[in-house]
Structure formats: structure tokens, C-alpha cells
Short mmCIF file of C-alpha atoms in Angstrom, two decimals:
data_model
loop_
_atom_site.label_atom_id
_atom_site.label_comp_id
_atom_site.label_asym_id
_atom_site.label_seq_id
_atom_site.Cartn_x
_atom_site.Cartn_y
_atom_site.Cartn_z
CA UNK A 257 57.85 58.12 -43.05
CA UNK A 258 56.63 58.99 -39.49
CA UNK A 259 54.57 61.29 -37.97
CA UNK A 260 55.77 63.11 -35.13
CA UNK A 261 53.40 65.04 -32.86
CA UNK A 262 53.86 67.55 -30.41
CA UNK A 263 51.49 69.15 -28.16
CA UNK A 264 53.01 72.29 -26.69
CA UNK A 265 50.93 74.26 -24.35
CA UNK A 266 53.07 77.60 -23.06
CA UNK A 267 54.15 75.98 -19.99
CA UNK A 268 55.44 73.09 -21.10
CA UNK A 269 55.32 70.19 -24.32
CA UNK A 270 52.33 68.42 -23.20
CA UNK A 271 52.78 65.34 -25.05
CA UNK A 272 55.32 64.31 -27.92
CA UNK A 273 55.09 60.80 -30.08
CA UNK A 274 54.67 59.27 -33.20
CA UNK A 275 51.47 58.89 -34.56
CA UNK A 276 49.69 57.27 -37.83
CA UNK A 277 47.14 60.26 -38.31
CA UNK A 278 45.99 63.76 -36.66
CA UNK A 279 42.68 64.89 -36.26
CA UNK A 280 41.53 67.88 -35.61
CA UNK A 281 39.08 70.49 -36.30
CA UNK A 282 40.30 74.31 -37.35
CA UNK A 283 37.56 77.44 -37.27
CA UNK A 284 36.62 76.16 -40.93
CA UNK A 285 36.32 72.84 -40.85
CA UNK A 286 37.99 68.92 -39.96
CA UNK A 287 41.33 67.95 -41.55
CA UNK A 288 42.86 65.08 -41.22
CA UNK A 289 46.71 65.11 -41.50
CA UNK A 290 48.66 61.73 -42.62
CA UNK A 291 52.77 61.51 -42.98
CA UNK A 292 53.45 63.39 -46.06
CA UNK A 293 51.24 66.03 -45.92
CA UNK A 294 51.39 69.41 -47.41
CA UNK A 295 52.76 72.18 -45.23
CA UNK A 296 49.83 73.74 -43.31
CA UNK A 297 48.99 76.24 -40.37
CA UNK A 298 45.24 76.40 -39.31
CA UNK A 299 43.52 77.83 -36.48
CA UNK A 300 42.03 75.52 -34.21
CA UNK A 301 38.34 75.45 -33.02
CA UNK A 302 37.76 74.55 -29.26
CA UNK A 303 37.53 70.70 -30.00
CA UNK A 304 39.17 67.51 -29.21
CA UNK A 305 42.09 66.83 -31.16
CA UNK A 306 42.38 62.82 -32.16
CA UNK A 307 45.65 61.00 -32.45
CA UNK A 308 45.86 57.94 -33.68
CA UNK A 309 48.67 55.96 -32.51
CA UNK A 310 51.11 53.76 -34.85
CA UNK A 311 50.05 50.30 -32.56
CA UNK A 312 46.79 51.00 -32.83
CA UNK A 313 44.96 53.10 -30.60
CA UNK A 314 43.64 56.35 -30.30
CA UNK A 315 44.87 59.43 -27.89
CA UNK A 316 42.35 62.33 -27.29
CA UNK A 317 43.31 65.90 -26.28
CA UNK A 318 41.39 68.54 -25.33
CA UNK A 319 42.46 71.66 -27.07
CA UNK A 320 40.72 75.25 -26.49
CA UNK A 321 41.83 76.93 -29.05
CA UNK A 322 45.09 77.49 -30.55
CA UNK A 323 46.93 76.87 -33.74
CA UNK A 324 48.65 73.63 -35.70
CA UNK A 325 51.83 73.55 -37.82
CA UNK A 326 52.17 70.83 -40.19
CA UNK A 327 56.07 71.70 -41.01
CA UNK A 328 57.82 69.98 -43.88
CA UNK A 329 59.32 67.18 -43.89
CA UNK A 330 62.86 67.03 -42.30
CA UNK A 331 66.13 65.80 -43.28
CA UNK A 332 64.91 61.89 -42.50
CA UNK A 333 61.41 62.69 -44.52
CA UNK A 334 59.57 62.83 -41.16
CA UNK A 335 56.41 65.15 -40.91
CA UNK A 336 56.23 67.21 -37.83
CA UNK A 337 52.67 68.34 -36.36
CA UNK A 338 52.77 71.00 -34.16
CA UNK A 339 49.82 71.93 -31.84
CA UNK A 340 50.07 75.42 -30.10
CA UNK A 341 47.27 76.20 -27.66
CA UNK A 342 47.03 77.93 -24.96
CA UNK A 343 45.00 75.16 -23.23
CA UNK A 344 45.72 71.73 -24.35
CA UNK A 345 44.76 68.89 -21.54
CA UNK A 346 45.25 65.25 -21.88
CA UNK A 347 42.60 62.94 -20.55
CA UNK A 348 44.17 62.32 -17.37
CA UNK A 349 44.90 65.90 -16.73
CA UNK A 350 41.16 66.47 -16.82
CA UNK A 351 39.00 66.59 -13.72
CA UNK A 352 35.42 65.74 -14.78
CA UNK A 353 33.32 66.46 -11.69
CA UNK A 354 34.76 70.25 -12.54
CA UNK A 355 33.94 70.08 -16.02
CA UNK A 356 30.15 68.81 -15.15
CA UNK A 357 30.15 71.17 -12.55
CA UNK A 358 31.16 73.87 -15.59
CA UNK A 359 28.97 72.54 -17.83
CA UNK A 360 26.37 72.86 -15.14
CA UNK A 361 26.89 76.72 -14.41
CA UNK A 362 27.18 77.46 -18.04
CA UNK A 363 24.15 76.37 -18.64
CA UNK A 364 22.37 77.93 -15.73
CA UNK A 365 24.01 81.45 -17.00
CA UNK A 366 22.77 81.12 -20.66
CA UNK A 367 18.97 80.27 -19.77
CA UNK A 368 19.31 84.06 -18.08
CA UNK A 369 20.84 85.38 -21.06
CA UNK A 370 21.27 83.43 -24.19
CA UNK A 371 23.61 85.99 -25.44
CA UNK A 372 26.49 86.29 -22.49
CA UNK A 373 29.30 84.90 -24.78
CA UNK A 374 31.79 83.59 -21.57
CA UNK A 375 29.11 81.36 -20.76
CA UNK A 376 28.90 80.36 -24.53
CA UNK A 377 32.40 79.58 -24.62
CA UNK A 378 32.57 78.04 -20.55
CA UNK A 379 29.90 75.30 -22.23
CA UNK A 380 31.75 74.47 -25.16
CA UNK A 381 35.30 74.10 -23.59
CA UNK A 382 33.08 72.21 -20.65
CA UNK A 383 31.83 69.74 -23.16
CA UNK A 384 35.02 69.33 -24.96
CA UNK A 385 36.79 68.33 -22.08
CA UNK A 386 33.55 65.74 -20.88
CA UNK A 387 33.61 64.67 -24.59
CA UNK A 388 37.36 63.92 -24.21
CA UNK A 389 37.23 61.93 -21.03
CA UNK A 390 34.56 60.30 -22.09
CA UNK A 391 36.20 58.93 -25.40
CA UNK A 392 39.28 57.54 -23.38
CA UNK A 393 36.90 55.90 -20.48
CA UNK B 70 77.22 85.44 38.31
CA UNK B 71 78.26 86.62 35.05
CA UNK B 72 78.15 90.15 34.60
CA UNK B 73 75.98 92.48 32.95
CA UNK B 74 77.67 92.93 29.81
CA UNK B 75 78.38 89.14 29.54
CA UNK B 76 74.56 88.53 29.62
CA UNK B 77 73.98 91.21 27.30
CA UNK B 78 76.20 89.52 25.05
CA UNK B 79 74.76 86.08 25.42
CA UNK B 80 71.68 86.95 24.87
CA UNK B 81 73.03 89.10 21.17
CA UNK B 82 74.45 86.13 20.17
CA UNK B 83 71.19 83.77 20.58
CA UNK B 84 69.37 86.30 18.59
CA UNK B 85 71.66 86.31 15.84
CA UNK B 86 72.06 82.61 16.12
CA UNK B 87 68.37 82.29 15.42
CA UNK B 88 68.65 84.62 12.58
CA UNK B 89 71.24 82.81 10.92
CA UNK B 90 69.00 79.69 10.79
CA UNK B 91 66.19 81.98 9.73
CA UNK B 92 68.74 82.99 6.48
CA UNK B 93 69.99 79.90 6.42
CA UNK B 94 66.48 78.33 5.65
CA UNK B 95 65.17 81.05 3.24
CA UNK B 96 68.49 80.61 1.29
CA UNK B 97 67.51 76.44 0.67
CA UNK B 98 64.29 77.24 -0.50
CA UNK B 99 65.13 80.19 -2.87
CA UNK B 100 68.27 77.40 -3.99
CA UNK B 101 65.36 74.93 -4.84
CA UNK B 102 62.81 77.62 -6.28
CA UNK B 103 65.34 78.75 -8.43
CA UNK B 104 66.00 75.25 -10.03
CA UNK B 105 62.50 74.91 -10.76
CA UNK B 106 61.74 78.56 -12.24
CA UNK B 107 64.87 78.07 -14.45
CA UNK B 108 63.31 74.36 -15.19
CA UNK B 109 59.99 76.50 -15.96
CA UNK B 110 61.29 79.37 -18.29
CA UNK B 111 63.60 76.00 -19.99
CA UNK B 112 59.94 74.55 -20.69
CA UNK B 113 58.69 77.62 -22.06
CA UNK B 114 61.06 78.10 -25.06
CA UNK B 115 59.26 75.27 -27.16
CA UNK B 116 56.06 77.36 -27.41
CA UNK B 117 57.72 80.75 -27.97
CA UNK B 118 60.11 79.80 -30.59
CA UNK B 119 56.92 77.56 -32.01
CA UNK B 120 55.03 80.94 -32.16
CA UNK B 121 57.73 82.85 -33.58
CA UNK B 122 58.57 79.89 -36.24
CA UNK B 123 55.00 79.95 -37.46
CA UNK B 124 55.15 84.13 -37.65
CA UNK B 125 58.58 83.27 -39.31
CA UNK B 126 56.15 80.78 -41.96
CA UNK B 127 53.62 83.20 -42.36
CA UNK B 128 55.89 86.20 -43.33
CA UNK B 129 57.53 83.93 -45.62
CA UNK B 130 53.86 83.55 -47.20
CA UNK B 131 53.84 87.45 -47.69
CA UNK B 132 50.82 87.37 -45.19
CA UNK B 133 49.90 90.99 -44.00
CA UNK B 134 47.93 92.33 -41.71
CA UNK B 135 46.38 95.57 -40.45
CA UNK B 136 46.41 94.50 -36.83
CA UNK B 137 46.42 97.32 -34.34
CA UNK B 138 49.51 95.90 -31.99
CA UNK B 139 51.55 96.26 -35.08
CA UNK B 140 50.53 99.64 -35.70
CA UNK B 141 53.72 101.60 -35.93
CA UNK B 142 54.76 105.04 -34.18
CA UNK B 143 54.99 108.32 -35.77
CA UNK B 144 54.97 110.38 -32.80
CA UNK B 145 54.82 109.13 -29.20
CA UNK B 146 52.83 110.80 -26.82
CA UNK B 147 52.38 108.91 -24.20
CA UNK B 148 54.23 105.52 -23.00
CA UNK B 149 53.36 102.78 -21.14
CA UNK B 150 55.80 101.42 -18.80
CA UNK B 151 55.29 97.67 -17.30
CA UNK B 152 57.94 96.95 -14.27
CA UNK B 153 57.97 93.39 -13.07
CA UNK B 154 59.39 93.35 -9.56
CA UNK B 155 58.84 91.06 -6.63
CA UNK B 156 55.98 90.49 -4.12
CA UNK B 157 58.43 90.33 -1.12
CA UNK B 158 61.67 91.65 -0.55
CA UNK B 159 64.86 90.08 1.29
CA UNK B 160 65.92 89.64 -2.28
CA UNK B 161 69.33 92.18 -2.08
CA UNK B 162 68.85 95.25 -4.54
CA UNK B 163 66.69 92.95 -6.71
CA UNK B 164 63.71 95.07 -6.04
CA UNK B 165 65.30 98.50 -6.03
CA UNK B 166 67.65 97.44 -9.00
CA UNK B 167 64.11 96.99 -11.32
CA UNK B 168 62.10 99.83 -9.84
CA UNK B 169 65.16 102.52 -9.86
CA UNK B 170 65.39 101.43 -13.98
CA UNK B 171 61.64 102.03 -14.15
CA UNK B 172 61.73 105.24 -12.39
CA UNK B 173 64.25 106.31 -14.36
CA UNK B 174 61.96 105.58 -17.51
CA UNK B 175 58.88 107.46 -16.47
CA UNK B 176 61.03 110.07 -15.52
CA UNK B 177 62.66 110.32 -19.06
CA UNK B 178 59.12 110.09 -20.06
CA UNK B 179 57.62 113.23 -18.14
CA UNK B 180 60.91 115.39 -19.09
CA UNK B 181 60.22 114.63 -22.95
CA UNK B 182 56.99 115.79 -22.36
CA UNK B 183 54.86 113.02 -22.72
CA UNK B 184 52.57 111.34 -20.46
CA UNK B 185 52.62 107.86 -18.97
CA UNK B 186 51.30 105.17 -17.67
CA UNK B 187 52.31 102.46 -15.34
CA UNK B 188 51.44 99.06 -14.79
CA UNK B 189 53.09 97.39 -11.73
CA UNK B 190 53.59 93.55 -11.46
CA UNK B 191 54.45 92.68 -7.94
CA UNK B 192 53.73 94.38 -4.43
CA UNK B 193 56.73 95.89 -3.88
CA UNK B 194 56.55 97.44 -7.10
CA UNK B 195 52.98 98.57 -6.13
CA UNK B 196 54.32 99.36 -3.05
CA UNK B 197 56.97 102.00 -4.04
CA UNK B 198 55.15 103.95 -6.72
CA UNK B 199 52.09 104.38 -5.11
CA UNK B 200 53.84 105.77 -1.79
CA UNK B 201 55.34 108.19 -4.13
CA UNK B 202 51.95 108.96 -5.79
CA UNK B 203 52.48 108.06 -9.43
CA UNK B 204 49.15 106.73 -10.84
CA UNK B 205 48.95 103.08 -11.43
CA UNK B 206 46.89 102.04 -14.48
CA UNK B 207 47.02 98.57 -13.16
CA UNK B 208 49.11 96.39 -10.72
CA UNK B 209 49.22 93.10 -10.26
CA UNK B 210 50.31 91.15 -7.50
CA UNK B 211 50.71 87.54 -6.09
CA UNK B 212 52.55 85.24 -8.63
CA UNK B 213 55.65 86.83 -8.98
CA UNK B 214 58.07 84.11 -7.42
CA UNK B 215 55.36 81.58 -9.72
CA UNK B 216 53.44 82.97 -12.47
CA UNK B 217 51.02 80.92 -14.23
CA UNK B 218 50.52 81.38 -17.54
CA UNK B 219 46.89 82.55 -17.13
CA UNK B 220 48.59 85.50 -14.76
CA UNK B 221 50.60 86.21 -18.09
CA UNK B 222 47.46 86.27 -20.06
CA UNK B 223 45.64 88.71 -17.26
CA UNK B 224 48.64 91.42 -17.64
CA UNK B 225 48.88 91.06 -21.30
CA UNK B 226 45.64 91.70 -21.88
CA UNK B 227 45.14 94.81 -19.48
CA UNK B 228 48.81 96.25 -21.37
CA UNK B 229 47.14 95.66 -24.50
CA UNK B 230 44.31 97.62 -23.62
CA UNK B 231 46.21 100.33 -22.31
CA UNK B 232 48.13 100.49 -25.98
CA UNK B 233 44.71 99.68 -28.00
CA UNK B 234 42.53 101.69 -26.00
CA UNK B 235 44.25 103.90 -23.38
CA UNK B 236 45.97 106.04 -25.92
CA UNK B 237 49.40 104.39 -25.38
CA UNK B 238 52.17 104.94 -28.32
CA UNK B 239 54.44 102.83 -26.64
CA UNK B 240 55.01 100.33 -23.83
CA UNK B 241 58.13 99.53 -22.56
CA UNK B 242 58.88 96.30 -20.32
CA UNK B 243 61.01 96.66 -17.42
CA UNK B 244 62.22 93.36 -15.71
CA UNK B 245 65.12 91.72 -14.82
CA UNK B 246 66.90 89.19 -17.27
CA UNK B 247 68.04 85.61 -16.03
CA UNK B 248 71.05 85.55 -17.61
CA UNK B 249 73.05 82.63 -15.02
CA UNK B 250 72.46 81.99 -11.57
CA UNK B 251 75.29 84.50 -10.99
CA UNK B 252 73.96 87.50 -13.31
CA UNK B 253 71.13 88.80 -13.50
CA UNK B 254 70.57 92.05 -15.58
CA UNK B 255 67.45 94.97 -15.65
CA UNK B 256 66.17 95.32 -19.23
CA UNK B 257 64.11 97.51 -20.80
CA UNK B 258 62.53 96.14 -23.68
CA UNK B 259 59.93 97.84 -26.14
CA UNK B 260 56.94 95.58 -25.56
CA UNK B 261 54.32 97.21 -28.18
CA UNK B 262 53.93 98.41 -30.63
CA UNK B 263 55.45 94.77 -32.54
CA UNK B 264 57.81 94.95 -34.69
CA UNK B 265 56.19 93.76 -38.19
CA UNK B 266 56.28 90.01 -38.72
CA UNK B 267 59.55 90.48 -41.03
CA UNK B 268 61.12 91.42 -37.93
CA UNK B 269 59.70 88.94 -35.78
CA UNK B 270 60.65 86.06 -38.24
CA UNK B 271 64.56 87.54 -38.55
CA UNK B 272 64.87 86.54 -34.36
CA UNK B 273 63.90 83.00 -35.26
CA UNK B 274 66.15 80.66 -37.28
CA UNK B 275 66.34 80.76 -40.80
CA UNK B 276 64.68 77.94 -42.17
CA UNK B 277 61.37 79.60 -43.34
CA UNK B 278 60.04 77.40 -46.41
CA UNK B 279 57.16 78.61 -48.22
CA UNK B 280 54.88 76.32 -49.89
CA UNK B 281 52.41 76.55 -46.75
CA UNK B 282 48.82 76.09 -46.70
CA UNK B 283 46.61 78.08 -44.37
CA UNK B 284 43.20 77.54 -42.88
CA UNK B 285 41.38 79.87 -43.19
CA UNK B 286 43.66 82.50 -44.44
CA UNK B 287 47.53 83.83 -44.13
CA UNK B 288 46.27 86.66 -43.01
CA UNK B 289 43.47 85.56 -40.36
CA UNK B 290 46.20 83.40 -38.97
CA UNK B 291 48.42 85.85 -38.22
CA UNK B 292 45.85 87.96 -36.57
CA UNK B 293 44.70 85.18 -34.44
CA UNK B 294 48.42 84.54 -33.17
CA UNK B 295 49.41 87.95 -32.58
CA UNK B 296 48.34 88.18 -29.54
CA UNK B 297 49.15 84.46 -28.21
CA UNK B 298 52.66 85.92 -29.06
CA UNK B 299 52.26 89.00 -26.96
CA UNK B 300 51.35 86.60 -23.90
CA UNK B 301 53.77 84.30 -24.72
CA UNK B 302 56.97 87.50 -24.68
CA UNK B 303 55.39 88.51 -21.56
CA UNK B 304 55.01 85.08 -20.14
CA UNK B 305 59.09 84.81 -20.54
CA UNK B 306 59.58 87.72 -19.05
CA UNK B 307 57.43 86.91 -16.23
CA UNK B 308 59.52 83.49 -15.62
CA UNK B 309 62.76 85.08 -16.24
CA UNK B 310 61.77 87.60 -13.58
CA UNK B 311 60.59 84.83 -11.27
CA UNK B 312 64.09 83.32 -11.39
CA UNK B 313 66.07 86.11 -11.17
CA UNK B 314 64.15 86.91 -7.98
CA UNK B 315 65.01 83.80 -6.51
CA UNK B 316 68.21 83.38 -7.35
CA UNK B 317 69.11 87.68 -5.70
CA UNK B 318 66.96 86.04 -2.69
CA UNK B 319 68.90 83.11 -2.46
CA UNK B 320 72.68 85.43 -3.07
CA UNK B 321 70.92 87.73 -0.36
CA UNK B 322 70.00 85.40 2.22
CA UNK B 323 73.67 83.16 1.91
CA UNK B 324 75.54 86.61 2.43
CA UNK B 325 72.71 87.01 5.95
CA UNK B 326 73.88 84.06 6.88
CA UNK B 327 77.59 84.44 6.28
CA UNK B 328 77.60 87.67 7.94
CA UNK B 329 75.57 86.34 10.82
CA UNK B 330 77.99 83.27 10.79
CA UNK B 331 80.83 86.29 11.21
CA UNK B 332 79.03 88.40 14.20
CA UNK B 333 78.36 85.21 16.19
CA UNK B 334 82.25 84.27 16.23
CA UNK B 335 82.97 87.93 16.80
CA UNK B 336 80.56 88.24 19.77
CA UNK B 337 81.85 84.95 21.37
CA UNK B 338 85.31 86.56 21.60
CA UNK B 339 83.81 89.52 22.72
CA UNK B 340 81.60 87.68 25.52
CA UNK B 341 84.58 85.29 26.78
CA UNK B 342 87.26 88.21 26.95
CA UNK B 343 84.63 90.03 28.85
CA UNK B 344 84.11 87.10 31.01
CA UNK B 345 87.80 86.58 31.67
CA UNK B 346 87.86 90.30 32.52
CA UNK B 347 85.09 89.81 35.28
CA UNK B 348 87.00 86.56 36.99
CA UNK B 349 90.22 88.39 37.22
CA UNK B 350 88.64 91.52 38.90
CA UNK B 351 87.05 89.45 41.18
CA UNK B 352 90.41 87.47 42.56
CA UNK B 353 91.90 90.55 42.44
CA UNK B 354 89.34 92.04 45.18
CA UNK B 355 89.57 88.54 46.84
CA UNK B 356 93.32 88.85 46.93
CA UNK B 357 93.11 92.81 47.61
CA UNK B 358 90.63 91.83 51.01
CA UNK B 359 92.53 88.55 52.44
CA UNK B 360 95.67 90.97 52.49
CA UNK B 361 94.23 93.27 53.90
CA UNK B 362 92.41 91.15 57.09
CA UNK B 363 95.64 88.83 57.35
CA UNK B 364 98.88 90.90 58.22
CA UNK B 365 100.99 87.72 60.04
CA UNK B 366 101.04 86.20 56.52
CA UNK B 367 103.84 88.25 54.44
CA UNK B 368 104.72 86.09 51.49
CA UNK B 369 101.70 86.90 49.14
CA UNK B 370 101.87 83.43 47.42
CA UNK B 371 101.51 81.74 50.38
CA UNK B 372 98.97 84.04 51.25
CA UNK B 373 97.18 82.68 48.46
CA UNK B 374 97.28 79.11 48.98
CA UNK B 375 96.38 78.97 52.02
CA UNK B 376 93.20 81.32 51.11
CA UNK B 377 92.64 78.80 48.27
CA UNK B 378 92.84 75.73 50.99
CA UNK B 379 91.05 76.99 53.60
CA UNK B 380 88.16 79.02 51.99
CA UNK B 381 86.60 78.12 49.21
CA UNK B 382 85.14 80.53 46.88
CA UNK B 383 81.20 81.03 47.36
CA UNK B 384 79.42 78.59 44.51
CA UNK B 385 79.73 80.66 41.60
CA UNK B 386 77.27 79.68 38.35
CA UNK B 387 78.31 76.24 36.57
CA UNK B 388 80.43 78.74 33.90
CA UNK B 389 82.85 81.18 34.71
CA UNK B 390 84.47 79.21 37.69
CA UNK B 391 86.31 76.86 35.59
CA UNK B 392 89.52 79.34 35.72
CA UNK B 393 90.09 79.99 39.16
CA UNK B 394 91.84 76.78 39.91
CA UNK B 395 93.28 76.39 36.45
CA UNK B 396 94.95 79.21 37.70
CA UNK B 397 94.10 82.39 35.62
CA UNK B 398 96.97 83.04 33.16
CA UNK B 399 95.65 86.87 32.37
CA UNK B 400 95.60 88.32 35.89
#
């Protein structure tokens, strides 16, 4: 009973494989999805999404936001997980200088106001993307 | 020397030469832009029939939502219209062809009374409406033989604002459908209000299964999507634009280059029967003036020959020359 995942960004499917588990984190919470699981649609959080590979091994993917589909299983039992997001960026894809250099200017804009929410959201998807590149260095 | 008018020609028919290889070269590279936009809008489809699969899930959940982009229309006032033309032209009546249909449209509008408002996508577009002073509520401009989907995002967000906000009932998307690289078509397509998800979920295939579970609610999900779907309709129409643009550019520029193709052979007949013209003249004044200064010689042809033996015509230029001893066969 595979897993088959799909990243699908709206220019193009990012990345498509089998995998032994997805994880990922929605606006409420982690959840973990194995072959078999229960139809599902969630909202994604801006957070790396972790898939672990069949052979062992683990593929990290930055995703800002978007939605996944756990569909049921097809015809040959296989359980499809579908990521939608806007913004979905493999480690390789990602150019960390610019993300420090992100990071960097985020922070410089919240210690003059705390509150400006771009900024907010500039850090976070500037330390997702470090946190991804990181994992797969 | 050749004459006047053969110069004149000569020189017509290096110009158009050099436009044909102008043509000629735009025509390659709207060929290969046009494989790769159609390559683009092909990689597209996954995430739009993803978003309208899960919308297709979620109705089947009964999930309902007061959103405002689903807010329907009792009476409608006032109508956005959203034309997606090109940044340059030398595209054939691509440009025109989209911006007549969108004309047309606010027209309609402003005879049914109501008001509108236009958002232009593309500089030509920009170009032609402002000239004519219509007011723009937006225009956008730069990405329209590539848009990106963040330049998808940008308009969507200002047309939902104009719908949310700027008192719009309605907004209507004018661009021009890819249908093959041979046919292209203007649409106009009601863009917002959506229909409700029911609606939504009938254009995708019918394989909705309920049973789903949603994080954190049916209802919050569809909210959240609703307007990744608006960006993702207007992101198609943006690349199905894009190609259809290249591929009229590419039609346009073949047909420049045929036709310039056509002048240059017609001004090369032109130019050597013109030439031809000019040598005979000139042996018949050569013929006309020996005659004249030689009476003792009676027998013209001899005449001839011996003005051919004895005196040599003055060097004329390299071309032109080659008939005289070939003996002219059009005198």
C-alpha cells in the first residue's frame, strides 16, 4: 500500500514520489499521515513539510502556506497526498544567503515596530526556508 | 551607370530584404515562446483541477460559507471589466481583437446604465483606453508574453478589491482563449462574483467521496482556498493569454515575411526590366549618333559591327554591360 506524494505549486508539480510517511504542520497543529489514512484536507501553517522516503531518508520542503489533500485510496489501494501551496521550494531551489539576508531585514523592521505583520510573516517564511536547508545540509 | 529609378529600386529592395530577416527572426522566437507558454499553461492544470477537486470534496462535505466573493447578485450596478492584452504589438489583430471585445463590454455597460470599472493587463491595453480617456482602476503591465504567478496574485488581489471594496457587482474577464496554435478565441468570462462551490465542484470530475476529515474546519477550509482559486482562474487566463499572444505574433510575423518574400521578387522584376529598358535606350542613341556622323556606311548592320569593332563602349559599371555583346534580344 504506497504512498504517493505530490507537491504542486501553481506553476508546476514540484516534486512527485512515493513516500513511507508525511509530515506536516496545518494552522492547528502536526499530523502525521501514513498509507491508509483517513481522507483529510487541512490548511497548512508556513512550515517545513517532512517526507520520509521508502529507502530510508528524509526529503524537506519548504511550504508557505497552502493546503493538503489526503484523497482515498485508489483503485490499487494507494493513498495519494496532495500538497497545494502557493510557495512550495525544495532544498535545492532555496538560496540561503537571500533567506539570511530576509531573515536579517525582517528582523531589523520588527525592532521598529513589533506589530508590522509583513515583517512577521517575511521572518517566519525566512526561517522556514533556513530551517529547511539546514535539515538537508 | 544605372539609372535613377534602377537605384531607387535597389535600394527598396535592401530595405525590405532587411525587413524580412527582421520578421523572419521575430517569427522563431514567438515559434519557441509559444512552445514554452503552452508547456507553462500544460503545467498549470495540476494545481487548478487540484483546487477545484478539493472545492469538489468540500461541497461534497456540505461545507458552507458566507464568504464575500461568493456573494451573489441581485442587482448589478456597476461591473468590473479585466482585459488581458499584450505589452507589444506586431501580434496581427491580437491586440485590437481583445480590446474591441472589451470596449464593446464597457460600452454595454454605460448604455444599461451602470457604471464601470476597468482594469487593464498589458500596455497596449493601457495604451488604448487611456488615449480614449476611460478611467483605469488599475493596469498592469510587463509580464504579459511571461506571467509569473506572483503577477497573477498582484491582479487578483487588486480585482478582488475592486469587487470587495470598490462597489463592484460584477467583474467580467476579457482575454483571449488558447484553443490550438491555429485558433485562438476572445472570451468573456464572469470572473466574480463565484459561482457557489456546488457549481464549482460540477466543472470538476465526478468522483467526490465524502468521508473527509478537515483541519480545522469544512468551512475555514473553504474560506482559506477561495481565493487561491481566484488566483489560480486568473493565473490560466493569464498563460492562456500569454500563448495566444505568441502564437498571433508568430502567424503575424510569418505572413511579414511571406509578403516581404513576395515584394522582393516583385521589385527584382521590376528593377531588371527597368534596367533592360535603360541599356536598350542607350544603343539606340549610340546607333541613332554613329548613323548620323557616318553617311559612306549604308547597310545599318554593318554599320554596327564595325562601331562594335572599332569603338568600344565607355566602361560602363561592372552590371548592366553584360547585354550589349550578348546582343540585346529586346531592342
Amino acid at each position: 500500500m504506497p504512498l504517493l506524494v505530490e507537491l504542486v505549486s501553481p506553476e508546476r508539480i514540484a516534486y512527485s514520489g512515493e513516500a513511507k510517511m508525511v509530515i506536516c504542520r496545518t494552522t492547528t497543529g502536526d499530523i502525521a499521515f501514513l498509507p491508509g489514512h483517513v481522507p483529510f484536507i487541512g490548511v497548512l501553517a508556513t512550515h517545513p513539510v517532512r517526507v520520509q522516503l521508502d529507502e530510508g531518508g528524509e526529503i524537506v520542503i519548504a511550504v508557505h502556506q497552502g493546503f493538503v489533500e489526503v484523497s482515498p485510496p485508489d483503485e490499487d489501494g494507494a493513498t495519494r497526498v496532495t500538497i497545494l501551496s502557493d510557495v512550495a521550494e525544495l532544498a535545492d531551489d532555496i538560496d540561503a544567503e537571500r533567506a539570511r539576508t530576509a531573515k536579517e531585514r525582517a528582523e531589523e523592521a520588527l525592532r521598529t515596530d513589533p506589530d508590522d505583520p509583513e515583517a512577521r510573516a517575511a521572518l517566519v517564511r525566512a526561517e522556514v526556508r533556513l530551517s529547511v536547508v539546514g535539515a538537508n545540509a | 551607370m544605372p539609372g535613377a529609378q534602377e537605384r531607387i529600386l535597389r535600394r527598396r529592395i535592401g530595405s525590405v530584404q532587411n525587413t524580412k530577416k527582421i520578421t523572419r527572426a521575430m517569427e522563431l522566437i514567438a515559434a519557441t515562446r509559444v512552445v514554452k507558454a503552452q508547456q507553462r499553461a500544460n503545467e498549470a492544470r495540476p494545481y487548478a483541477e487540484h483546487i477545484t477537486q478539493v472545492i469538489q470534496d468540500l461541497s461534497a462535505a456540505g461545507a458552507e460559507v458566507d464568504h464575500p466573493l461568493l456573494r451573489p447578485v441581485d442587482e448589478v450596478r456597476k461591473v468590473g471589466v479585466v482585459v488581458l492584452a499584450a505589452d507589444r504589438g506586431l501580434a496581427g489583430a491580437y491586440n485590437s481583437n481583445v480590446i474591441k471585445t472589451a470596449e464593446r463590454e464597457v460600452q454595454a455597460a454605460r448604455s444599461e446604465g451602470r457604471e464601470f470599472a476597468l482594469v487593464t493587463v498589458g500596455r497596449k491595453a493601457k495604451g488604448y483606453f487611456s488615449f480614449r480617456h476611460y478611467d483605469l482602476a488599475a493596469s498592469f503591465e510587463g509580464f504579459s508574453e511571461n506571467p509569473d504567478f506572483e503577477d497573477a496574485v498582484a491582479v487578483a488581489a487588486r480585482v478582488v478589491d475592486l469587487f470587495i471594496e470598490g462597489g463592484c457587482d460584477r467583474i467580467d474577464l476579457v482575454y483571449t482563449k488558447f484553443i490550438s496554435m491555429g485558433s485562438q478565441e476572445v472570451v468573456v468570462r464572469r470572473f466574480l462574483p463565484l459561482e457557489d462551490s456546488a457549481t464549482i465542484a460540477e466543472a470538476g470530475d465526478e468522483t467526490a467521496t465524502a468521508g473527509f476529515e478537515f483541519e480545522p474546519s469544512a468551512s475555514a477550509v473553504l474560506e482559506t482556498l477561495l481565493p487561491r482559486y481566484v488566483e489560480s482562474r486568473l493565473f490560466a487566463a493569464l498563460l492562456d493569454a500569454a500563448a495566444s499572444e505568441l502564437a498571433n505574433r508568430q502567424r503575424a510575423m510569418k505572413s511579414a515575411t511571406d509578403n516581404a518574400q513576395e515584394l522582393i521578387v516583385k521589385l527584382t522584376r521590376k528593377m531588371n526590366q527597368v534596367r533592360q529598358d535603360a541599356i536598350t535606350t542607350e544603343i539606340m542613341e549610340i546607333i541613332g549618333g554613329a548613323e548620323a556622323l557616318s553617311d559612306d556606311k549604308t547597310d545599318p548592320e554593318e554599320l554596327i559591327l564595325s562601331h562594335l569593332d572599332s569603338d568600344p563602349f565607355p566602361p560602363l559599371t561592372t552590371h548592366g554591360v553584360g547585354g550589349h555583346h550578348a546582343g540585346p534580344d529586346q531592342t
